[in-house]
XYZ file of N, CA, C and O in Angstrom:
828
model
N 8.414 46.612 -22.649
C 7.122 47.016 -23.176
C 6.451 45.849 -23.888
O 7.114 44.930 -24.342
N 5.135 45.941 -23.992
C 4.399 44.942 -24.755
C 4.438 45.317 -26.230
O 5.479 45.667 -26.745
N 3.313 45.304 -26.904
C 3.266 45.673 -28.320
C 3.297 47.190 -28.484
O 2.658 47.920 -27.726
N 4.031 47.656 -29.493
C 4.073 49.079 -29.799
C 3.682 49.287 -31.256
O 3.765 48.361 -32.061
N 3.243 50.497 -31.576
C 2.934 50.844 -32.953
C 3.793 52.032 -33.352
O 3.903 53.020 -32.629
N 4.464 51.896 -34.493
C 5.422 52.889 -34.973
C 5.257 53.095 -36.473
O 4.724 52.235 -37.168
N 5.775 54.218 -36.965
C 5.843 54.449 -38.404
C 7.172 53.922 -38.942
O 8.223 54.157 -38.335
N 7.168 53.254 -40.084
C 8.435 52.910 -40.734
C 9.170 54.198 -41.111
O 8.562 55.143 -41.608
N 10.463 54.238 -40.865
C 11.239 55.461 -41.094
C 12.434 55.178 -41.994
O 12.882 54.037 -42.136
N 12.963 56.239 -42.575
C 14.137 56.150 -43.441
C 15.382 56.121 -42.561
O 15.741 57.115 -41.953
N 16.028 54.961 -42.457
C 17.153 54.761 -41.540
C 16.784 55.375 -40.179
O 17.242 56.458 -39.820
N 15.951 54.654 -39.422
C 15.267 55.182 -38.234
C 16.176 55.860 -37.215
O 17.374 55.572 -37.135
N 15.561 56.742 -36.437
C 16.295 57.389 -35.349
C 16.660 56.355 -34.289
O 16.037 55.295 -34.180
N 17.664 56.682 -33.506
C 18.089 55.779 -32.440
C 16.948 55.535 -31.460
O 16.735 54.406 -31.005
N 16.178 56.580 -31.151
C 15.075 56.429 -30.202
C 14.030 55.445 -30.714
O 13.501 54.629 -29.946
N 13.738 55.500 -31.992
C 12.798 54.544 -32.566
C 13.331 53.114 -32.432
O 12.582 52.190 -32.106
N 14.620 52.948 -32.660
C 15.208 51.619 -32.563
C 15.286 51.144 -31.122
O 15.176 49.946 -30.847
N 15.461 52.061 -30.180
C 15.414 51.704 -28.752
C 14.041 51.138 -28.422
O 13.910 50.104 -27.752
N 12.992 51.818 -28.892
C 11.626 51.372 -28.613
C 11.390 49.967 -29.153
O 10.798 49.110 -28.479
N 11.873 49.714 -30.362
C 11.686 48.399 -30.969
C 12.468 47.336 -30.205
O 11.964 46.239 -29.937
N 13.702 47.656 -29.834
C 14.546 46.686 -29.136
C 13.983 46.323 -27.773
O 14.236 45.220 -27.269
N 13.216 47.220 -27.174
C 12.682 46.981 -25.835
C 11.225 46.531 -25.842
O 10.618 46.369 -24.784
N 10.654 46.332 -27.015
C 9.262 45.898 -27.127
C 9.181 44.393 -27.353
O 10.119 43.772 -27.833
N 8.041 43.828 -27.009
C 7.818 42.412 -27.262
C 7.344 42.163 -28.696
O 7.554 41.087 -29.254
N 6.710 43.190 -29.270
C 6.200 43.073 -30.636
C 6.035 44.472 -31.208
O 5.735 45.420 -30.487
N 6.222 44.605 -32.524
C 6.084 45.897 -33.193
C 5.047 45.796 -34.299
O 5.027 44.825 -35.062
N 4.193 46.792 -34.351
C 3.229 46.898 -35.440
C 3.532 48.195 -36.188
O 3.498 49.284 -35.603
N 3.865 48.094 -37.471
C 4.215 49.268 -38.259
C 2.966 49.865 -38.908
O 2.212 49.157 -39.592
N 2.761 51.150 -38.688
C 1.628 51.864 -39.272
C 1.852 52.062 -40.770
O 2.826 52.703 -41.179
N 0.955 51.532 -41.593
C 1.111 51.671 -43.041
C -0.145 52.237 -43.712
O -0.201 52.332 -44.941
N -1.135 52.655 -42.915
C -2.388 53.159 -43.482
C -2.610 54.638 -43.188
O -3.694 55.161 -43.396
N -1.598 55.319 -42.711
C -1.745 56.727 -42.346
C -1.611 57.629 -43.564
O -1.160 57.207 -44.629
N -1.984 58.901 -43.388
C -1.727 59.916 -44.403
C -0.292 60.400 -44.270
O 0.214 60.579 -43.162
N 0.343 60.624 -45.396
C 1.717 61.097 -45.387
C 1.792 62.514 -44.824
O 0.951 63.357 -45.125
N 2.809 62.766 -43.998
C 3.028 64.093 -43.437
C 4.473 64.515 -43.679
O 5.379 63.693 -43.658
N 4.656 65.811 -43.883
C 5.999 66.349 -44.075
C 6.708 66.507 -42.734
O 6.105 66.373 -41.679
N 7.995 66.805 -42.800
C 8.808 67.086 -41.612
C 8.876 65.899 -40.652
O 8.830 66.061 -39.441
N 8.955 64.705 -41.193
C 9.045 63.523 -40.346
C 10.178 62.618 -40.818
O 10.729 62.791 -41.915
N 10.478 61.629 -39.985
C 11.514 60.652 -40.328
C 11.043 59.654 -41.380
O 11.803 58.759 -41.748
N 9.822 59.795 -41.875
C 9.383 58.935 -42.973
C 10.332 59.074 -44.166
O 10.607 58.099 -44.849
N 10.777 60.311 -44.406
C 11.632 60.531 -45.579
C 12.914 61.295 -45.253
O 13.512 61.913 -46.126
N 13.338 61.238 -43.992
C 14.587 61.927 -43.655
C 15.315 61.224 -42.520
O 14.711 60.512 -41.718
N 16.621 61.444 -42.492
C 17.460 60.883 -41.436
C 18.511 61.923 -41.070
O 18.981 62.667 -41.931
N 18.866 61.976 -39.802
C 19.873 62.926 -39.331
C 21.187 62.191 -39.086
O 21.207 61.145 -38.434
N 22.273 62.749 -39.610
C 23.589 62.175 -39.367
C 24.522 63.266 -38.842
O 24.201 64.459 -38.907
N 25.671 62.855 -38.305
C 26.663 63.812 -37.799
C 27.667 64.107 -38.903
O 28.345 63.205 -39.394
N 27.753 65.370 -39.302
C 28.690 65.782 -40.327
C 29.725 66.703 -39.702
O 29.641 67.051 -38.525
N 30.703 67.114 -40.474
C 31.804 67.928 -39.944
C 31.319 69.211 -39.276
O 31.871 69.645 -38.261
N 30.250 69.795 -39.817
C 29.745 71.060 -39.275
C 28.558 70.891 -38.341
O 27.929 71.877 -37.951
N 28.247 69.664 -37.984
C 27.119 69.428 -37.089
C 26.116 68.471 -37.713
O 26.466 67.630 -38.543
N 24.852 68.614 -37.340
C 23.809 67.715 -37.827
C 23.498 67.991 -39.294
O 23.318 69.135 -39.699
N 23.436 66.932 -40.078
C 23.077 67.034 -41.483
C 21.822 66.212 -41.730
O 21.715 65.079 -41.259
N 20.879 66.781 -42.459
C 19.627 66.093 -42.753
C 19.683 65.488 -44.152
O 19.923 66.201 -45.131
N 19.473 64.181 -44.228
C 19.356 63.498 -45.509
C 17.868 63.372 -45.817
O 17.138 62.711 -45.073
N 17.411 63.995 -46.878
C 15.981 64.021 -47.195
C 15.701 63.323 -48.515
O 16.360 63.597 -49.524
N 14.717 62.434 -48.500
C 14.263 61.779 -49.725
C 13.202 62.678 -50.360
O 12.149 62.899 -49.766
N 13.452 63.227 -51.550
C 12.447 64.082 -52.196
C 11.233 63.252 -52.605
O 11.368 62.100 -53.025
N 10.053 63.829 -52.459
C 8.808 63.103 -52.680
C 8.042 63.658 -53.876
O 7.982 64.867 -54.085
N 7.449 62.745 -54.663
C 6.558 63.173 -55.737
C 5.238 63.626 -55.130
O 4.607 62.885 -54.383
N 4.818 64.822 -55.449
C 3.547 65.327 -54.929
C 2.407 64.910 -55.853
O 2.601 64.747 -57.060
N 1.248 64.739 -55.278
C 0.086 64.365 -56.087
C -0.242 65.495 -57.064
O -0.093 66.678 -56.746
N -0.690 65.144 -58.259
C -0.935 66.127 -59.312
C -2.069 67.090 -58.968
O -2.060 68.241 -59.374
N -3.045 66.589 -58.207
C -4.177 67.449 -57.865
C -4.019 68.119 -56.501
O -4.920 68.814 -56.031
N -2.864 67.889 -55.854
C -2.618 68.524 -54.564
C -3.283 67.831 -53.393
O -3.186 68.295 -52.252
N -3.953 66.711 -53.647
C -4.639 65.990 -52.575
C -3.631 65.289 -51.668
O -2.505 64.985 -52.078
N -4.038 65.040 -50.436
C -3.172 64.346 -49.499
C -2.942 62.910 -49.968
O -3.842 62.262 -50.497
N -1.748 62.431 -49.733
C -1.404 61.070 -50.119
C -1.327 60.174 -48.890
O -0.957 60.621 -47.808
N -1.666 58.910 -49.062
C -1.392 57.949 -48.002
C 0.081 57.570 -48.110
O 0.658 57.574 -49.204
N 0.673 57.247 -46.989
C 2.093 56.880 -46.994
C 2.352 55.701 -47.923
O 3.402 55.632 -48.575
N 1.393 54.804 -48.019
C 1.552 53.612 -48.857
C 1.716 53.957 -50.333
O 2.275 53.176 -51.108
N 1.225 55.127 -50.748
C 1.261 55.503 -52.161
C 2.372 56.490 -52.507
O 2.515 56.881 -53.663
N 3.151 56.896 -51.509
C 4.178 57.915 -51.742
C 5.352 57.326 -52.523
O 5.865 56.249 -52.196
N 5.766 58.071 -53.535
C 6.910 57.655 -54.356
C 8.008 58.714 -54.288
O 7.721 59.915 -54.298
N 9.256 58.295 -54.217
C 10.357 59.261 -54.254
C 10.438 59.957 -55.604
O 10.028 59.400 -56.628
N 10.992 61.164 -55.602
C 11.241 61.903 -56.843
C 12.621 61.499 -57.346
O 13.635 62.037 -56.910
N 12.641 60.538 -58.249
C 13.913 59.961 -58.683
C 14.573 60.713 -59.830
O 15.630 60.297 -60.326
N 13.977 61.811 -60.266
C 14.654 62.654 -61.243
C 15.778 63.453 -60.587
O 16.596 64.060 -61.270
N 15.782 63.412 -59.273
C 16.828 64.066 -58.482
C 17.737 62.977 -57.914
O 17.242 61.978 -57.370
N 19.062 63.099 -58.026
C 19.979 62.018 -57.610
C 20.174 61.946 -56.096
O 21.292 62.015 -55.598
N 19.070 61.790 -55.375
C 19.146 61.821 -53.910
C 19.930 60.646 -53.340
O 20.645 60.804 -52.337
N 19.809 59.466 -53.943
C 20.533 58.307 -53.415
C 22.040 58.513 -53.492
O 22.767 58.242 -52.532
N 22.479 58.991 -54.629
C 23.907 59.250 -54.817
C 24.405 60.290 -53.822
O 25.485 60.140 -53.226
N 23.620 61.334 -53.616
C 24.028 62.391 -52.700
C 24.069 61.896 -51.258
O 24.970 62.238 -50.488
N 23.081 61.092 -50.872
C 23.060 60.557 -49.509
C 24.279 59.672 -49.262
O 24.892 59.724 -48.187
N 24.625 58.855 -50.248
C 25.754 57.946 -50.081
C 27.065 58.721 -49.950
O 27.901 58.406 -49.111
N 27.211 59.748 -50.766
C 28.422 60.574 -50.681
C 28.517 61.263 -49.320
O 29.609 61.377 -48.742
N 27.375 61.712 -48.798
C 27.365 62.360 -47.482
C 27.761 61.379 -46.389
O 28.515 61.725 -45.471
N 27.255 60.144 -46.481
C 27.616 59.129 -45.488
C 29.100 58.780 -45.568
O 29.766 58.623 -44.536
N 29.624 58.672 -46.766
C 31.048 58.379 -46.923
C 31.908 59.495 -46.323
O 32.881 59.232 -45.615
N 31.543 60.731 -46.603
C 32.296 61.869 -46.080
C 32.227 61.925 -44.561
O 33.232 62.183 -43.889
N 31.047 61.663 -44.015
C 30.845 61.778 -42.570
C 31.475 60.634 -41.788
O 31.975 60.836 -40.677
N 31.466 59.424 -42.344
C 31.799 58.257 -41.530
C 32.974 57.415 -42.044
O 33.250 56.350 -41.485
N 33.648 57.858 -43.065
C 34.734 57.022 -43.604
C 35.827 56.763 -42.563
O 36.547 55.767 -42.665
N 35.967 57.646 -41.573
C 36.993 57.438 -40.540
C 36.416 56.834 -39.260
O 37.140 56.673 -38.282
N 35.121 56.499 -39.272
C 34.521 55.881 -38.086
C 34.993 54.428 -37.977
O 35.429 53.825 -38.956
N 34.899 53.846 -36.786
C 35.461 52.498 -36.573
C 34.857 51.398 -37.445
O 35.551 50.440 -37.792
N 33.555 51.517 -37.800
C 32.908 50.368 -38.422
C 32.297 50.629 -39.791
O 31.661 49.732 -40.350
N 32.479 51.808 -40.358
C 31.854 52.098 -41.650
C 32.275 51.090 -42.716
O 31.443 50.567 -43.473
N 33.558 50.800 -42.769
C 34.047 49.901 -43.821
C 33.524 48.478 -43.665
O 33.483 47.720 -44.637
N 33.075 48.118 -42.459
C 32.541 46.772 -42.242
C 31.144 46.617 -42.839
O 30.708 45.503 -43.126
N 30.434 47.732 -42.986
C 29.034 47.665 -43.410
C 28.768 48.294 -44.774
O 27.676 48.119 -45.326
N 29.723 49.040 -45.322
C 29.436 49.832 -46.516
C 29.017 48.993 -47.720
O 28.117 49.395 -48.480
N 29.626 47.841 -47.919
C 29.278 47.026 -49.080
C 27.844 46.517 -48.990
O 27.144 46.417 -50.013
N 27.399 46.182 -47.788
C 26.034 45.687 -47.610
C 25.007 46.813 -47.699
O 23.861 46.602 -48.111
N 25.406 48.015 -47.307
C 24.502 49.168 -47.349
C 24.355 49.767 -48.736
O 23.314 50.344 -49.072
N 25.375 49.627 -49.554
C 25.415 50.304 -50.846
C 24.177 50.095 -51.711
O 23.707 51.044 -52.345
N 23.603 48.883 -51.782
C 22.433 48.697 -52.645
C 21.260 49.628 -52.327
O 20.471 49.946 -53.227
N 21.133 50.075 -51.072
C 20.047 50.989 -50.737
C 20.235 52.357 -51.398
O 19.304 53.165 -51.427
N 21.419 52.601 -51.916
C 21.719 53.890 -52.534
C 22.011 53.766 -54.028
O 22.393 54.737 -54.673
N 21.804 52.568 -54.575
C 22.046 52.352 -56.005
C 20.841 51.732 -56.718
O 20.606 52.031 -57.900
N 20.077 50.901 -56.036
C 18.919 50.271 -56.672
C 17.747 51.257 -56.732
O 17.518 52.009 -55.785
N 16.993 51.260 -57.829
C 15.853 52.175 -57.971
C 14.822 51.952 -56.857
O 14.586 50.824 -56.422
N 14.222 53.046 -56.404
C 13.212 52.999 -55.347
C 11.895 53.527 -55.907
O 11.828 54.677 -56.365
N 10.858 52.713 -55.871
C 9.554 53.143 -56.397
C 8.544 53.419 -55.293
O 7.553 54.121 -55.516
N 8.780 52.884 -54.104
C 7.862 53.073 -52.989
C 8.639 53.449 -51.732
O 9.530 52.706 -51.311
N 8.321 54.595 -51.144
C 9.005 55.012 -49.916
C 8.738 54.031 -48.788
O 9.658 53.657 -48.054
N 7.500 53.593 -48.652
C 7.157 52.673 -47.570
C 7.919 51.361 -47.692
O 8.503 50.879 -46.716
N 7.927 50.785 -48.883
C 8.640 49.518 -49.070
C 10.139 49.697 -48.830
O 10.789 48.812 -48.261
N 10.661 50.826 -49.264
C 12.085 51.108 -49.049
C 12.390 51.176 -47.553
O 13.370 50.583 -47.078
N 11.544 51.866 -46.806
C 11.746 51.986 -45.357
C 11.638 50.639 -44.658
O 12.400 50.348 -43.727
N 10.698 49.808 -45.102
C 10.555 48.488 -44.495
C 11.768 47.611 -44.818
O 12.252 46.879 -43.953
N 12.255 47.703 -46.044
C 13.452 46.935 -46.415
C 14.650 47.377 -45.575
O 15.465 46.542 -45.152
N 14.753 48.678 -45.345
C 15.836 49.204 -44.515
C 15.724 48.656 -43.104
O 16.726 48.215 -42.516
N 14.513 48.670 -42.548
C 14.350 48.171 -41.179
C 14.760 46.703 -41.072
O 15.489 46.316 -40.154
N 14.270 45.881 -41.993
C 14.588 44.444 -41.963
C 16.096 44.238 -42.045
O 16.675 43.415 -41.322
N 16.745 44.999 -42.905
C 18.197 44.890 -43.056
C 18.922 45.267 -41.764
O 19.805 44.543 -41.294
N 18.562 46.413 -41.190
C 19.216 46.878 -39.962
C 18.994 45.879 -38.833
O 19.915 45.550 -38.069
N 17.752 45.389 -38.701
C 17.438 44.436 -37.636
C 18.288 43.179 -37.757
O 18.849 42.685 -36.768
N 18.406 42.654 -38.959
C 19.220 41.453 -39.174
C 20.687 41.743 -38.903
O 21.400 40.912 -38.327
N 21.131 42.915 -39.298
C 22.538 43.275 -39.161
C 22.965 43.323 -37.696
O 24.067 42.883 -37.340
N 22.083 43.853 -36.822
C 22.453 44.013 -35.415
C 21.943 42.877 -34.536
O 22.202 42.859 -33.331
N 21.219 41.921 -35.123
C 20.727 40.783 -34.356
C 19.451 41.064 -33.583
O 19.173 40.420 -32.573
N 18.653 42.010 -34.069
C 17.390 42.368 -33.418
C 16.282 41.468 -33.953
O 16.017 41.448 -35.158
N 15.627 40.710 -33.067
C 14.637 39.737 -33.532
C 13.231 40.010 -33.004
O 12.412 39.095 -32.881
N 12.909 41.262 -32.688
C 11.567 41.600 -32.222
C 10.553 41.288 -33.320
O 10.692 41.767 -34.448
N 9.516 40.483 -33.028
C 8.505 40.171 -34.045
C 7.807 41.453 -34.518
O 7.587 42.371 -33.730
N 7.448 41.498 -35.808
C 6.773 42.687 -36.316
C 5.708 42.310 -37.333
O 5.734 41.231 -37.934
N 4.773 43.216 -37.521
C 3.748 43.078 -38.545
C 3.326 44.472 -38.997
O 3.772 45.467 -38.441
N 2.480 44.532 -40.010
C 1.963 45.806 -40.495
C 0.500 45.945 -40.074
O -0.204 44.952 -39.927
N 0.059 47.174 -39.912
C -1.340 47.403 -39.576
C -2.228 46.972 -40.742
O -1.838 47.061 -41.907
N -3.436 46.525 -40.419
C -4.395 46.114 -41.441
C -5.332 47.259 -41.811
O -5.991 47.231 -42.851
N -5.396 48.271 -40.949
C -6.227 49.455 -41.188
C -5.739 50.554 -40.257
O -4.971 50.295 -39.325
N -6.193 51.778 -40.516
C -5.797 52.878 -39.634
C -6.696 52.904 -38.415
O -7.915 52.830 -38.512
N -6.069 53.011 -37.249
C -6.812 53.071 -35.994
C -6.404 54.312 -35.219
O -5.222 54.522 -34.959
N -7.386 55.119 -34.886
C -7.111 56.335 -34.112
C -6.542 55.980 -32.748
O -5.625 56.626 -32.249
N -7.103 54.911 -32.143
C -6.648 54.455 -30.831
C -6.232 52.993 -30.945
O -7.042 52.086 -30.723
N -4.993 52.733 -31.286
C -4.533 51.355 -31.473
C -4.467 50.586 -30.160
O -4.404 51.168 -29.080
N -4.449 49.268 -30.287
C -4.421 48.417 -29.099
C -3.077 48.494 -28.390
O -3.000 48.475 -27.170
N -1.986 48.593 -29.146
C -0.656 48.645 -28.546
C -0.295 50.032 -28.067
O -1.045 51.006 -28.235
N 0.891 50.145 -27.469
C 1.374 51.451 -27.014
C 1.669 52.313 -28.240
O 2.446 51.930 -29.102
N 1.043 53.465 -28.298
C 1.123 54.317 -29.480
C 2.380 55.193 -29.432
O 2.429 56.197 -28.719
N 3.389 54.802 -30.199
C 4.627 55.572 -30.288
C 4.820 56.141 -31.690
O 5.938 56.409 -32.116
N 3.719 56.369 -32.385
C 3.799 56.913 -33.733
C 4.378 58.331 -33.734
O 4.919 58.789 -34.736
N 4.281 59.016 -32.606
C 4.821 60.363 -32.512
C 6.336 60.420 -32.643
O 6.894 61.487 -32.904
N 7.011 59.299 -32.473
C 8.471 59.282 -32.586
C 8.943 59.579 -34.008
O 10.121 59.868 -34.227
N 8.028 59.527 -34.968
C 8.414 59.803 -36.353
C 8.526 61.304 -36.623
O 9.051 61.719 -37.643
N 8.054 62.114 -35.678
C 8.094 63.564 -35.847
C 9.531 64.078 -35.700
O 10.084 64.087 -34.601
N 10.110 64.529 -36.786
C 11.507 64.971 -36.774
C 11.687 66.300 -36.051
O 12.812 66.677 -35.722
N 10.609 67.020 -35.814
C 10.684 68.329 -35.172
C 10.331 68.277 -33.690
O 10.276 69.317 -33.025
N 10.082 67.093 -33.155
C 9.695 66.970 -31.750
C 10.781 67.487 -30.815
O 11.969 67.228 -31.015
N 10.358 68.224 -29.808
C 11.311 68.775 -28.836
C 11.317 67.972 -27.535
O 12.179 68.171 -26.688
N 10.344 67.078 -27.385
C 10.255 66.267 -26.162
C 10.904 64.904 -26.395
O 10.249 63.878 -26.428
N 12.220 64.929 -26.565
C 12.960 63.701 -26.851
C 13.664 63.226 -25.582
O 14.464 63.963 -25.001
N 13.370 62.008 -25.110
C 14.051 61.487 -23.913
C 15.560 61.456 -24.107
O 16.052 61.303 -25.229
N 16.285 61.602 -23.025
C 17.747 61.591 -23.114
C 18.262 60.175 -23.332
O 17.719 59.210 -22.804
N 19.315 60.069 -24.115
C 19.952 58.798 -24.419
C 21.397 58.833 -23.946
O 22.012 59.896 -23.861
N 21.927 57.673 -23.625
C 23.316 57.590 -23.173
C 24.260 58.034 -24.290
O 24.006 57.797 -25.471
N 25.350 58.670 -23.893
C 26.341 59.083 -24.873
C 27.205 57.892 -25.297
O 27.384 56.940 -24.549
N 27.695 57.970 -26.494
C 28.686 57.030 -27.009
C 29.682 57.868 -27.804
O 29.431 59.039 -28.100
N 30.819 57.316 -28.137
C 31.843 58.087 -28.838
C 31.462 58.251 -30.305
O 31.278 57.271 -31.028
N 31.317 59.505 -30.742
C 31.029 59.813 -32.141
C 32.307 60.299 -32.826
O 33.074 61.067 -32.248
N 32.511 59.879 -34.045
C 33.776 60.129 -34.725
C 34.073 61.625 -34.896
O 35.223 62.043 -34.880
N 33.042 62.449 -35.020
C 33.243 63.883 -35.223
C 32.866 64.707 -33.987
O 32.658 65.911 -34.082
N 32.812 64.053 -32.854
C 32.371 64.720 -31.626
C 33.246 65.916 -31.265
O 32.767 66.922 -30.736
N 34.527 65.839 -31.568
C 35.440 66.940 -31.244
C 35.089 68.209 -32.007
O 35.400 69.319 -31.562
N 34.415 68.065 -33.126
C 34.059 69.227 -33.948
C 32.884 70.020 -33.388
O 32.847 71.245 -33.476
N 31.896 69.309 -32.858
C 30.649 69.988 -32.490
C 29.973 69.422 -31.249
O 28.828 69.746 -30.965
N 30.663 68.562 -30.504
C 30.043 67.966 -29.324
C 29.161 66.785 -29.694
O 28.951 66.473 -30.872
N 28.629 66.129 -28.686
C 27.791 64.943 -28.908
C 26.434 65.351 -29.460
O 25.790 66.279 -28.971
N 25.986 64.644 -30.502
C 24.682 64.897 -31.115
C 23.767 63.715 -30.816
O 24.020 62.605 -31.283
N 22.721 63.913 -30.017
C 21.854 62.804 -29.621
C 20.801 62.441 -30.666
O 20.444 63.263 -31.514
N 20.325 61.230 -30.587
C 19.195 60.733 -31.380
C 19.336 60.974 -32.878
O 18.403 61.425 -33.543
N 20.500 60.644 -33.416
C 20.678 60.685 -34.865
C 20.113 59.401 -35.470
O 19.496 58.593 -34.773
N 20.328 59.209 -36.742
C 19.945 57.954 -37.371
C 20.706 56.803 -36.714
O 21.843 56.962 -36.258
N 20.094 55.640 -36.710
C 20.754 54.462 -36.154
C 22.063 54.164 -36.890
O 22.953 53.491 -36.350
N 22.223 54.706 -38.102
C 23.480 54.520 -38.826
C 24.654 55.120 -38.061
O 25.756 54.567 -38.068
N 24.427 56.246 -37.387
C 25.494 56.866 -36.611
C 25.952 55.930 -35.501
O 27.152 55.740 -35.274
N 24.996 55.332 -34.821
C 25.314 54.383 -33.756
C 26.019 53.160 -34.327
O 27.019 52.686 -33.770
N 25.546 52.675 -35.445
C 26.120 51.489 -36.072
C 27.573 51.715 -36.493
O 28.446 50.889 -36.221
N 27.839 52.846 -37.130
C 29.191 53.108 -37.618
C 30.180 53.387 -36.486
O 31.377 53.156 -36.640
N 29.671 53.853 -35.360
C 30.547 54.147 -34.227
C 30.658 53.007 -33.214
O 31.701 52.838 -32.583
N 29.597 52.220 -33.082
C 29.574 51.170 -32.065
C 29.604 49.752 -32.639
O 29.890 48.799 -31.924
N 29.265 49.606 -33.906
C 29.346 48.296 -34.540
C 28.576 47.203 -33.822
O 27.367 47.334 -33.584
N 29.239 46.111 -33.441
C 28.572 44.976 -32.802
C 27.918 45.310 -31.463
O 27.111 44.513 -30.961
N 28.245 46.448 -30.885
C 27.649 46.840 -29.602
C 26.324 47.571 -29.766
O 25.716 47.993 -28.774
N 25.866 47.743 -30.999
C 24.661 48.538 -31.267
C 23.440 48.003 -30.532
O 22.723 48.750 -29.864
N 23.161 46.722 -30.643
C 21.968 46.159 -30.011
C 22.038 46.282 -28.495
O 21.054 46.619 -27.844
N 23.208 46.016 -27.924
C 23.369 46.136 -26.473
C 23.068 47.568 -26.017
O 22.413 47.778 -24.996
N 23.534 48.543 -26.777
C 23.258 49.945 -26.446
C 21.749 50.198 -26.452
O 21.200 50.811 -25.526
N 21.059 49.743 -27.483
C 19.614 49.965 -27.594
C 18.857 49.338 -26.430
O 17.935 49.946 -25.868
N 19.258 48.145 -26.057
C 18.551 47.424 -24.996
C 18.788 48.019 -23.622
O 17.960 47.904 -22.720
N 19.915 48.690 -23.441
C 20.289 49.209 -22.111
C 19.716 50.595 -21.807
O 19.802 51.053 -20.656
N 19.150 51.270 -22.800
C 18.650 52.620 -22.545
C 17.459 52.578 -21.588
O 16.555 51.767 -21.740
N 17.491 53.476 -20.621
C 16.420 53.533 -19.615
C 15.519 54.721 -19.922
O 15.866 55.864 -19.671
N 14.355 54.406 -20.467
C 13.417 55.448 -20.880
C 12.036 55.139 -20.310
O 11.562 53.997 -20.374
N 11.412 56.144 -19.758
C 10.071 55.990 -19.218
C 9.061 56.237 -20.336
O 8.644 57.353 -20.593
N 8.716 55.184 -21.026
C 7.795 55.312 -22.169
C 6.386 55.667 -21.668
O 5.574 56.148 -22.391
């Protein structure tokens, strides 16, 4: 693919990372209005009982007005970082590669977060460096209804039912509930480790 436009996500879905790995350039949407029920503030992981949703609680505007994603702040009076980290430890401590990455990941669950957008961008940069993904990226300068690049902003919708099929890989808890597709890229990372980028690049999807 040529240039694509995507929303920054909280530990992005595998499908979002596939799109980035197969694009020549990525433009991250940062001027949109914040919407609920999206990967902007949630990630899906495989837990003992099936899919578990990790959700970043959001501070709502005092007057009830819509917020731009750039202005959204997490609700840090709730210990969401601590809870997310404990969930990841419980879910993946027996996976092949969790122990290789846990020390580097820990700061995302201990350092204070004041901006959801900045946190998501920091996560993306970290994941990209970790797996060797070097797709050039930039941020949008304004909101465009019809962007110049391929518009894949819909991939941020956590409730979407039109999700392309992805190749299976061995998941540590697969025996409990079967294979769970399109989880957070963390699931792929903890199970596939150094093979993560190769997996992303090999997926055959008709964008």
